[in-house]
XYZ file of C-alpha atoms in Angstrom:
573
model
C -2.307 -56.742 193.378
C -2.953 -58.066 189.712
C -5.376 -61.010 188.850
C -4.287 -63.981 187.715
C -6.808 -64.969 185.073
C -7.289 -68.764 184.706
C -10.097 -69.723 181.225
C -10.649 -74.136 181.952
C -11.633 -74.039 177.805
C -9.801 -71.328 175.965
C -6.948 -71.050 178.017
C -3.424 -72.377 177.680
C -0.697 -73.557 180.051
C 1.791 -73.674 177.229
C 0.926 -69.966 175.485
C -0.558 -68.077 178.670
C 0.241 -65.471 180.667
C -2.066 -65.432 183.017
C -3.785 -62.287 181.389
C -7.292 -61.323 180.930
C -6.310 -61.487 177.084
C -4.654 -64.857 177.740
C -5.465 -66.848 180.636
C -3.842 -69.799 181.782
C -6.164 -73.137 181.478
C -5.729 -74.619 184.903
C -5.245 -72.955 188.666
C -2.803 -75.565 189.926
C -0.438 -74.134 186.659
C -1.469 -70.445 187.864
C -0.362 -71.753 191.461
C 2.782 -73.441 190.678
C 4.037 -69.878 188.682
C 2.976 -66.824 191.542
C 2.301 -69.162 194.624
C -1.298 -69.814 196.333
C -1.261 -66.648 198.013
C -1.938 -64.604 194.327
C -4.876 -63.040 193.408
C -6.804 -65.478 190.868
C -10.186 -64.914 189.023
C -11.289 -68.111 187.124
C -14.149 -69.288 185.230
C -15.192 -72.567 183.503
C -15.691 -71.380 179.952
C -16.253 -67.825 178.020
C -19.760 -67.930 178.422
C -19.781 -67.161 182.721
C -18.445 -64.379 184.049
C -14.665 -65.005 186.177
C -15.332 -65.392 189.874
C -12.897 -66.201 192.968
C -11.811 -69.867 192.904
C -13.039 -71.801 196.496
C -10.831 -72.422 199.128
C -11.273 -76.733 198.334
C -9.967 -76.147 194.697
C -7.033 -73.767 195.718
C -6.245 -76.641 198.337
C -6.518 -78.789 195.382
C -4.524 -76.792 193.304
C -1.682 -76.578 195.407
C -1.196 -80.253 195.613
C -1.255 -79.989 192.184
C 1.377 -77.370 191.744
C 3.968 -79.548 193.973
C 3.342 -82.131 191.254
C 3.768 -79.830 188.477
C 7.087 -78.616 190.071
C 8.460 -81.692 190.779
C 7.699 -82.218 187.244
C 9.658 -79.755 186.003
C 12.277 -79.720 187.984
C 12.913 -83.189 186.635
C 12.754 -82.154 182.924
C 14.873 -79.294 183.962
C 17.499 -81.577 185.469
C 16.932 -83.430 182.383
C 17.360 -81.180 180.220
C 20.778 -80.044 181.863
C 22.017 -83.828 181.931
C 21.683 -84.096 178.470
C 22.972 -80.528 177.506
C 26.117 -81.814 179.606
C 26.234 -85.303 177.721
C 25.568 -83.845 174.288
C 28.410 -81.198 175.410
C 30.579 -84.035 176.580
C 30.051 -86.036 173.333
C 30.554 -82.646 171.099
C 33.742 -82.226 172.900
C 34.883 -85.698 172.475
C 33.812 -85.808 168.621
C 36.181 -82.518 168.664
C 39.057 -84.127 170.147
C 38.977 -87.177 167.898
C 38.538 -84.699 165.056
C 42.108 -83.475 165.874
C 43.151 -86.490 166.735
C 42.358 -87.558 163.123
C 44.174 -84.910 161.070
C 47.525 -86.671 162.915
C 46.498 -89.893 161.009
C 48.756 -89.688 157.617
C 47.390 -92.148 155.057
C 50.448 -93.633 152.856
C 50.250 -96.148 150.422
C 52.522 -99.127 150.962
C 54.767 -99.778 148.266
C 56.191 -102.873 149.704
C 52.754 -104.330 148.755
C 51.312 -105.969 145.185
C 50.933 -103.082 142.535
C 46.886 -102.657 142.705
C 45.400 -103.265 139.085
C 43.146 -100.261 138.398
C 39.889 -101.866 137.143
C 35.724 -100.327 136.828
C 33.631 -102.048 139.165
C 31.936 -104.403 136.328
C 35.499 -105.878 135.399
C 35.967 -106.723 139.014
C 35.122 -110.158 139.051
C 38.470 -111.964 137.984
C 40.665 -109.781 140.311
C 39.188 -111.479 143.325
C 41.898 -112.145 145.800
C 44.101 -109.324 144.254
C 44.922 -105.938 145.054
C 42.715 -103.389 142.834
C 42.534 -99.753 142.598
C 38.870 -98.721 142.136
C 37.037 -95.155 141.707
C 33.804 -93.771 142.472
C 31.113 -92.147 144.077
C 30.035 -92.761 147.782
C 26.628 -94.667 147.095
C 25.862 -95.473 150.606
C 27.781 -94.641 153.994
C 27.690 -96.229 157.645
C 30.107 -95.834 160.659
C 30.323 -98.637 163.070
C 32.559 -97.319 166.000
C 36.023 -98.239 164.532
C 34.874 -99.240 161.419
C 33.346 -97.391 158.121
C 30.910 -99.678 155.413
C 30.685 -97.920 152.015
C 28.937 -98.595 148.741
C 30.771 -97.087 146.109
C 29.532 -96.923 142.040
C 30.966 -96.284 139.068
C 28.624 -96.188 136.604
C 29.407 -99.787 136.125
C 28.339 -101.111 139.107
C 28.450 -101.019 142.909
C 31.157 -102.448 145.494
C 30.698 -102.618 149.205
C 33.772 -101.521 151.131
C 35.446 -102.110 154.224
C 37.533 -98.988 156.138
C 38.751 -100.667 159.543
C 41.832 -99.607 161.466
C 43.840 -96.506 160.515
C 42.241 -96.238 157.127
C 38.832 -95.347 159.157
C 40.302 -93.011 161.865
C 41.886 -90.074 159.328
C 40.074 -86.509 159.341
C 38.332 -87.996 155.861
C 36.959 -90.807 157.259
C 35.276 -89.022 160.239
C 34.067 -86.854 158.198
C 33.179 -88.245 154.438
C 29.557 -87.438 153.370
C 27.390 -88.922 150.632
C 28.022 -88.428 146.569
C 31.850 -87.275 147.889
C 33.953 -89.103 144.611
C 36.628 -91.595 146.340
C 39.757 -93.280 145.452
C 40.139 -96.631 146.873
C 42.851 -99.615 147.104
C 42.740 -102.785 148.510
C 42.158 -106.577 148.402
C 39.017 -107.737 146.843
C 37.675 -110.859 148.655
C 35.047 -113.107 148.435
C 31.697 -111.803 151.035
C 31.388 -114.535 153.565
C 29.098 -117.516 153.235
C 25.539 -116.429 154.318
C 26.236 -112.826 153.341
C 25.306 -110.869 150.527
C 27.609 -107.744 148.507
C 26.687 -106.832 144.985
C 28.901 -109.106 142.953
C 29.297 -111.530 145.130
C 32.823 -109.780 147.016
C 33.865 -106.745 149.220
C 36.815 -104.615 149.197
C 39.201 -104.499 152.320
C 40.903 -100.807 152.158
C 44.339 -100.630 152.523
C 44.761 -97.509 151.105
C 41.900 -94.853 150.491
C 41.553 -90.633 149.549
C 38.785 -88.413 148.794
C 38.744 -86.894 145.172
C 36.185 -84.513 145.619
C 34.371 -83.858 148.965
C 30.671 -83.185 148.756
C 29.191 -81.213 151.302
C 27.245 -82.060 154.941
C 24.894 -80.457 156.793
C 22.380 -78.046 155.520
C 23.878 -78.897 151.840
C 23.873 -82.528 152.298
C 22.331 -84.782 149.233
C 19.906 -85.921 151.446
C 18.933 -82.621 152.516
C 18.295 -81.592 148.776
C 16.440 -84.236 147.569
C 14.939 -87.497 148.892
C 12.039 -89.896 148.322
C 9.608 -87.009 149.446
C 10.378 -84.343 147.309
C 8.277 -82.169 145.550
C 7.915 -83.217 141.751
C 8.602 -79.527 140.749
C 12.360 -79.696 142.772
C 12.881 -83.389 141.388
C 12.591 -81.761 137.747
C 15.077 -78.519 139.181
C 17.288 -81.581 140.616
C 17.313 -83.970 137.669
C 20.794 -83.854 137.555
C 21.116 -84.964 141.075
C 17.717 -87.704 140.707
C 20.414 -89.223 138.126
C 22.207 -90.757 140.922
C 19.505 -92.685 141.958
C 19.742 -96.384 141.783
C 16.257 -96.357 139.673
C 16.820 -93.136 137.519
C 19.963 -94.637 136.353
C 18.575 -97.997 135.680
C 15.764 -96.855 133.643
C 18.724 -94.808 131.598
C 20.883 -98.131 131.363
C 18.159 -100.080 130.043
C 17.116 -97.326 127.267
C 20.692 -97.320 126.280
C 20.492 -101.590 125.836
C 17.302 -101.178 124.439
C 18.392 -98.238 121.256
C 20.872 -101.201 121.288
C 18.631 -103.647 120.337
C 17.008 -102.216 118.414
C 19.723 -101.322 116.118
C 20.429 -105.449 116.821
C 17.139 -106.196 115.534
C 17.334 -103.545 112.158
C 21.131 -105.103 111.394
C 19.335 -108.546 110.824
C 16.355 -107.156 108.625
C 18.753 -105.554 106.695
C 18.049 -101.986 107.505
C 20.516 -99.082 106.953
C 20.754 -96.433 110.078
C 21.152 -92.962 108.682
C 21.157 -89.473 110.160
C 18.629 -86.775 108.788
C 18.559 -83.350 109.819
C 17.002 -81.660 112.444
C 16.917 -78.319 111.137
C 13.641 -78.448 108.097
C 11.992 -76.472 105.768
C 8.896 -78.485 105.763
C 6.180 -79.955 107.575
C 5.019 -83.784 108.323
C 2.399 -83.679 110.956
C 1.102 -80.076 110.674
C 2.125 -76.682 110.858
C 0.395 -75.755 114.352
C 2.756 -77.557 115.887
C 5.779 -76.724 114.886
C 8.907 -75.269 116.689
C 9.936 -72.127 114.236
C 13.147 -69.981 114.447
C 15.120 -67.918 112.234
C 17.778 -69.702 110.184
C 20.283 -67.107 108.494
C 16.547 -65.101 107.345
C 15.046 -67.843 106.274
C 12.592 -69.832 108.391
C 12.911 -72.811 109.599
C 11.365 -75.190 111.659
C 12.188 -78.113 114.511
C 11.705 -81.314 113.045
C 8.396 -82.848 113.983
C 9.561 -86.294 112.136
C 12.456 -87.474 109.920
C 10.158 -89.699 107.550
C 10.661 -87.622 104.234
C 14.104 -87.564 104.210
C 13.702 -91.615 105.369
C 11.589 -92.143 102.152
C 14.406 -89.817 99.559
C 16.845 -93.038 101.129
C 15.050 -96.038 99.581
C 16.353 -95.710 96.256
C 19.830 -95.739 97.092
C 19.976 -97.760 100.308
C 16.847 -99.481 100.653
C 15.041 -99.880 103.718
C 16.057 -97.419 106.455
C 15.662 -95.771 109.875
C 17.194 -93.531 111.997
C 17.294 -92.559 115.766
C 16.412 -88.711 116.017
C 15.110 -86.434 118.325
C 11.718 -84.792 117.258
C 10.026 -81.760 118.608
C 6.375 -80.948 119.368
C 4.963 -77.589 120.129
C 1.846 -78.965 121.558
C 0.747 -77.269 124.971
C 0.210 -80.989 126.247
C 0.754 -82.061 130.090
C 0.059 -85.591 129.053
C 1.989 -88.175 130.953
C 2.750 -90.133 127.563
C 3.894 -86.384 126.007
C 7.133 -84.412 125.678
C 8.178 -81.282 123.654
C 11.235 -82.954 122.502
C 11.387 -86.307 122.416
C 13.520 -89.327 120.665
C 11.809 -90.874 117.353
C 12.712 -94.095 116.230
C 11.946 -94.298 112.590
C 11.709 -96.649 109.192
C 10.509 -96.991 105.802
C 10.413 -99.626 103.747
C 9.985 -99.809 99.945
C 8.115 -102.773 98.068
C 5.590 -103.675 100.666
C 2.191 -103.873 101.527
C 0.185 -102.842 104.529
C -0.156 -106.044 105.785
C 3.362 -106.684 105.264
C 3.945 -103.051 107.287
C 2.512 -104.444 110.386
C 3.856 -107.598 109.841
C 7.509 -105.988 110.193
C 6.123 -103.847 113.228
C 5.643 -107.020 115.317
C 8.451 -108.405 114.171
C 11.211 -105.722 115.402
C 9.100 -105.019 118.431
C 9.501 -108.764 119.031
C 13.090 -109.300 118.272
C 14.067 -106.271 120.074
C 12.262 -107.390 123.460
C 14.046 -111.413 123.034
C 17.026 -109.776 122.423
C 16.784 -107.743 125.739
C 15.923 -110.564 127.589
C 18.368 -113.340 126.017
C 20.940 -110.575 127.579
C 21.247 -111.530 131.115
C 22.401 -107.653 132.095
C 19.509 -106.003 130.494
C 17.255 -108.717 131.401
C 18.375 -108.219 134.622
C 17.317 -104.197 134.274
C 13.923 -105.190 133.143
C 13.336 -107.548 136.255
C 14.345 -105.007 138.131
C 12.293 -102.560 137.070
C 9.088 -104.388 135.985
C 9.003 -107.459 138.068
C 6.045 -108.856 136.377
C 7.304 -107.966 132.264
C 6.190 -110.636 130.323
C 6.895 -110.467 126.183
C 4.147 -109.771 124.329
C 2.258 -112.592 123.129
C 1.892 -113.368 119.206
C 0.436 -112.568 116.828
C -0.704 -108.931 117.574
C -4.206 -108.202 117.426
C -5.144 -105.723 114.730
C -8.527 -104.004 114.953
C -10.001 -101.997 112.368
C -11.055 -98.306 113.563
C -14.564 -98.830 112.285
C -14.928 -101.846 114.882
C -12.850 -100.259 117.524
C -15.485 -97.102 117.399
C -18.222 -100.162 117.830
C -16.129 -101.769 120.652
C -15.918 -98.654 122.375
C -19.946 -98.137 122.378
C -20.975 -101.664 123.056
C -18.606 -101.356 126.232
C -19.888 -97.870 127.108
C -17.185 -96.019 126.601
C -18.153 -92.134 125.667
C -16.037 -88.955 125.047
C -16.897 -85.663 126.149
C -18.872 -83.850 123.167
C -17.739 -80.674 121.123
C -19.156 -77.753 119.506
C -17.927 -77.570 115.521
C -15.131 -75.113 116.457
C -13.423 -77.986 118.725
C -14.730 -76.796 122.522
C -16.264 -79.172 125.192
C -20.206 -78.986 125.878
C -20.996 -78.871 129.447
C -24.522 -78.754 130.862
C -26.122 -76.186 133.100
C -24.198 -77.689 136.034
C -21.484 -77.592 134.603
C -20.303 -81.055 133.912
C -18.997 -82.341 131.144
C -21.492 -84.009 128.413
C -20.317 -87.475 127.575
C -21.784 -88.981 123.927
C -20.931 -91.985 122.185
C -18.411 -92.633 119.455
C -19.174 -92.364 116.055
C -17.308 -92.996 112.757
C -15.263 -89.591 111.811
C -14.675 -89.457 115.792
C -11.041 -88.899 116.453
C -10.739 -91.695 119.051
C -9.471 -89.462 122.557
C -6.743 -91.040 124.400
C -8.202 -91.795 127.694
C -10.779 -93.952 125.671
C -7.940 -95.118 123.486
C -5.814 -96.519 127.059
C -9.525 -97.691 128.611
C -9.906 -99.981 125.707
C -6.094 -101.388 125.584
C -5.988 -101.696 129.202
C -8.990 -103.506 129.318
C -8.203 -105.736 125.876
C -4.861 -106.472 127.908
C -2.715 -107.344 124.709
C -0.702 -105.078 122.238
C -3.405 -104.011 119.434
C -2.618 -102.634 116.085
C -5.797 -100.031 115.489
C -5.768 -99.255 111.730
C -7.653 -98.073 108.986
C -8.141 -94.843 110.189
C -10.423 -91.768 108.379
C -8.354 -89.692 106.123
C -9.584 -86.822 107.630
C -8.273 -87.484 110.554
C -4.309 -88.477 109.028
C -1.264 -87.099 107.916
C -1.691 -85.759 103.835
C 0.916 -88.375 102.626
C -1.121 -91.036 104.019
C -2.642 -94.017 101.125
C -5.718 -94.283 101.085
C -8.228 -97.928 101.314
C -8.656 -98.542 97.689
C -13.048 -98.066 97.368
C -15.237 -99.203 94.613
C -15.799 -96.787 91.919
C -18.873 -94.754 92.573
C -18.897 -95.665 96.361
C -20.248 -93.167 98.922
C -18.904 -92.450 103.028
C -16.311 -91.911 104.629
C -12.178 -92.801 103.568
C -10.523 -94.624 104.597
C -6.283 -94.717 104.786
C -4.122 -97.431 105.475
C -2.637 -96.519 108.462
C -2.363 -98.014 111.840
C -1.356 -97.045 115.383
C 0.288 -99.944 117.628
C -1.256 -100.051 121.250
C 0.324 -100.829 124.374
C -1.071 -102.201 127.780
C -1.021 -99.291 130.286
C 0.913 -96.743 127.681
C -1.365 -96.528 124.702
C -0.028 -95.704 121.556
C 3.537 -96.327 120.951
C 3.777 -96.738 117.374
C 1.823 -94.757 114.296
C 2.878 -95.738 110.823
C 1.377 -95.532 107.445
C 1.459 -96.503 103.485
C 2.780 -93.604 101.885
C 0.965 -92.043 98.604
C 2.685 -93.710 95.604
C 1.216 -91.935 92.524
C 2.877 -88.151 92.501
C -0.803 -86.995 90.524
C -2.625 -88.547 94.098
C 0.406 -86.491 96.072
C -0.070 -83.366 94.371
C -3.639 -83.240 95.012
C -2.995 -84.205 98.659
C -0.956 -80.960 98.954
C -3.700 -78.749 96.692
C -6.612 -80.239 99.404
C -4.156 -79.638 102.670
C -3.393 -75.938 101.103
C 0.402 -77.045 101.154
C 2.445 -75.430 98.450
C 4.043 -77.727 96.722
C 7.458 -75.779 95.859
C 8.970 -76.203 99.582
C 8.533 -80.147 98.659
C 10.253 -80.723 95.302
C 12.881 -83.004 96.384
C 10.405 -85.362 98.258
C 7.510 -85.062 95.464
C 10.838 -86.325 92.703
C 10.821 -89.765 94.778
C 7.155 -90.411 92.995
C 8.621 -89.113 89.683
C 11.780 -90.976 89.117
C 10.717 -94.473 90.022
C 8.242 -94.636 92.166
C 7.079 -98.055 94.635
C 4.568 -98.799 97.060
C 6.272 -97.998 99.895
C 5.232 -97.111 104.197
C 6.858 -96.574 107.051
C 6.268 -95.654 110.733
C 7.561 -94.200 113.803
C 8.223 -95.378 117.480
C 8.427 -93.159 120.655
C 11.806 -94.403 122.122
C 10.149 -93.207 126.059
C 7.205 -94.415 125.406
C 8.719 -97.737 124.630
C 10.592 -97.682 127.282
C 7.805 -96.514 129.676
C 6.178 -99.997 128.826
C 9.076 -102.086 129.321
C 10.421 -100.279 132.241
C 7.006 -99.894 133.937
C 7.046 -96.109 134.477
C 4.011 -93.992 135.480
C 5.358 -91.307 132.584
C 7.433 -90.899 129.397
C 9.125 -88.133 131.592
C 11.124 -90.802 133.622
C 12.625 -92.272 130.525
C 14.292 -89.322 128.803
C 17.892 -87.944 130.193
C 16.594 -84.504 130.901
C 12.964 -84.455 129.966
C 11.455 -81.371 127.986
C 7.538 -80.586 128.265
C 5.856 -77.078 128.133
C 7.407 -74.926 130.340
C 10.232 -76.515 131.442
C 13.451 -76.563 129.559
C 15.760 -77.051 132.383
C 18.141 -77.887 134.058
């Protein structure tokens, strides 16, 4: 006869077989499977040798097996019970299945015509008989009766399936995101109970448009709250859906709105500059290039000297264009492609620059807010949005470099070709700011953060700027560093969301901008002829649209504010 191994540590009742190799863990389970008359070596851990078990604990073991078996026979019984139930209530969900497809839907025409009407327009039909569209937002079955929540885009209506409408093969079996057609009265919700807008929608008359699939294909299946980042970027076109993805889209569209609002009353023209360029703004190492007809070309990285060839003839501009970025940066407050907001303005002065800053970020944000839909949208998504407080604070770089030492903020230091200094450990070496620095952006956020108000950091080394950048007028003779006048605006919890500039004036100061950059001037003709024929003092700057909507909306990145968001490496769906 066989042993019956039994191991008190290592073994398992669960995984053994009673085997030398694997040993059950107790003797009253060894018992209960080949009765006490078996053969059974057991030992208390791995470090003994096994031995015969004692005639007191087989007696104990067998009273132990009966318990075990009584055990089991209950979970077997219960098992079997609820096969038979689950069996019972497949069966019955089968019948009514069938039963269903008998149910024929028909529209009454003995009742009111139903007024086809979006969701938003809903509210002076109450009472009426309306014909709406949409997608199944939300879904719950109540024995005989079916609560939906439908959208349109424009809104969402709760819906009420009860009787006949809720017992046809679609009912029984409609799933999430399937696109509906439904008819009915709309009536006002109860007193005490709460429906977005206020009334619900009592079905007389209902289809399915498009049915979206169950089971292993469900919406929910594919993406919820807990999905990976990586499949919520694969799935954007399904994250869309969501009540806060949408929102954040709503309120960007209000907000370009307001914008253009807030332009309209300055004065400002809106025109439409190309995307496809011969020439750079912001430097050639990050430029998108591609072959146009032979020639190359480039991605626009900014629309501002086209802006500046449009003051002449229409005076103060801007324009709403995408720009692109070939920067291998993962930033949160980065994309590859992203939408620029953009102005110039002729016959100013850099004060008068940031003046006009504050003043359209200003307007745009009361206009927002005197709109009780997109106010709504910004309560929504930043509970606690308050509008910025005026006037801006500006701080020059010089004293933003002090700041940043006197409140021990360091960077990590570089060797001259650009690459961080670590120790002999390994870590990072951390110095303090000095004047030529170019300030990094997690010391740039640590100081706004901490400031807690928008700040409008200017005066920044020309070293560090754009070649078409003015420059700080400086005494004849002086010595140190220069100084432009340029300024970037900075945002609580986003950082920079503005970077504008006085543009060079004098077209002998322009052409030696290009000669010390090593730009060829040729390419740049048309823009260099706005200093020739008629020049002005003149600046401009430009606004990242996410990044302005990142700190109104309260989003963790600029990637939640753009339709389908474009960083390195990803350029789909």
């Amino acid at each position: 006869m066989s042993s019956i191994f039994v191991d008190e540590t290592t073994g398992s009742d669960t995984t053994g077989l009673g085997t030398k190799e694997a040993p059950y863990q107790s003797l009253a389970f060894g018992v209960y499977k080949h009765g006490e008359g078996a053969a059974f070596q057991i030992r208390k851990s791995p470090d003994v040798e096994y031995d015969e078990p004692t005639q007191s604990s087989l007696k104990k073991a067998k009273k132990s097996a009966g318990s075990i078996e009584k055990k089991a026979k209950k979970q077997e019984e219960l098992a079997e019970r609820e096969a038979k139930e689950k069996g019972d209530e497949k069966e019955k969900k089968e019948r009514l299945l069938e039963e269903s497809k008998k149910v024929v839907l028909k529209e009454d025409p003995y009742l009111p015509k139903a007024a086809k009407a979006k969701i938003a327009h809903l509210g002076k039909l109450r009472s009426k008989r309306v014909r709406v569209f949409g997608w199944v937002h939300r879904l719950r079955q109540q024995k005989d009766i079916i609560f939906l929540v439908v959208r349109d885009g424009t809104g969402y209506l709760q819906t009420v399936l009860s009787g006949p409408v809720a017992q046809t093969y679609q009912a029984l079996t409609l799933t999430l995101e399937s696109s509906v057609e439904l008819v009915g009265t709309l009536t006002e919700v109860p007193e005490g109970k709460t429906a977005p807008g206020g009334h619900e929608l009592v079905v007389d008359y209902w289809q399915v448009v498009g049915a979206a699939p169950g089971e292993d294909e469900a919406f929910t299946n594919r993406l919820n709250e807990k999905s990976d980042p990586s499949i919520r970027a694969d799935l954007r076109h399904l994250v869309l859906r969501g009540e806060t993805a949408s929102s954040v889209l709503r309120l960007r569209a209000y907000m370009l709105s307001a914008f253009r609002e807030a332009f309209n009353v300055e004065s400002f023209i809106e025109v439409t500059p190309p995307c496809l360029v011969q020439t750079q703004v912001e430097g050639g190492a990050t430029l998108f290039k591609l072959d146009y007809y032979g020639q190359p070309a480039f991605l626009t990285q900014s629309s501002q000297l086209y802006l500046e060839t449009c003051l002449p003839s229409l005076g103060d501009v801007f324009c709403v264009q995408e720009s692109f970025r070939a920067e291998n940066s993962h930033t949160r407050r980065h994309l590859s492609e992203y939408t620029h907001l953009e102005a110039e303005l002729g016959f100013i002065t850099f004060d008068d620059l940031m003046t006009h800053i504050e003043e359209i970020i200003c307007k745009t944000v009361d206009i927002l807010l005197a709109n009780p839909v997109s106010a709504a949208l910004v309560k929504q998504l930043n509970p606690d949005f308050q509008p910025p407080a005026r006037p801006f604070m500006r701080l020059s770089y010089a004293d933003a470099i002090k700041w940043l030492n006197d409140h021990g903020i360091k960077h990590p230091a570089e060797d001259p070709d650009g690459n961080t200094i670590k120790d002999e450990q390994g870590q990072v070496q951390m110095v303090e700011h000095k004047v030529g620095d170019d300030i990094a952006e997690a010391a740039e956020r640590q100081m706004t953060d901490i400031i807690g108000t928008p700040i409008f950091l200017h005066g920044f080394p020309a070293e560090l700027k754009a070649f078409y950048m003015k420059k700080v007028p400086t005494e004849p003779g002086a010595t140190g560093p220069v100084f432009t006048e340029s300024c970037d605006l900075l945002m609580p919890n986003v950082g920079e969301i503005v970077g504008g500039s006085m543009r060079i004036a004098d077209m002998d100061e322009l052409l030696a901008a290009y000669k010390r950059e090593g730009i060829d001037p040729e390419p740049y003709y048309w823009f260099t002829d706005q200093r020739k024929y008629g020049t002005c003092e003149h600046g401009g700057y430009g606004l990242g649209v996410e990044r302005f909507l990142a700190w109104l909306a309260n989003r963790y990145t600029v990637r939640e504010c753009s339709l389908y968001p474009r960083w390195p490496g990803r350029a789909t769906p």
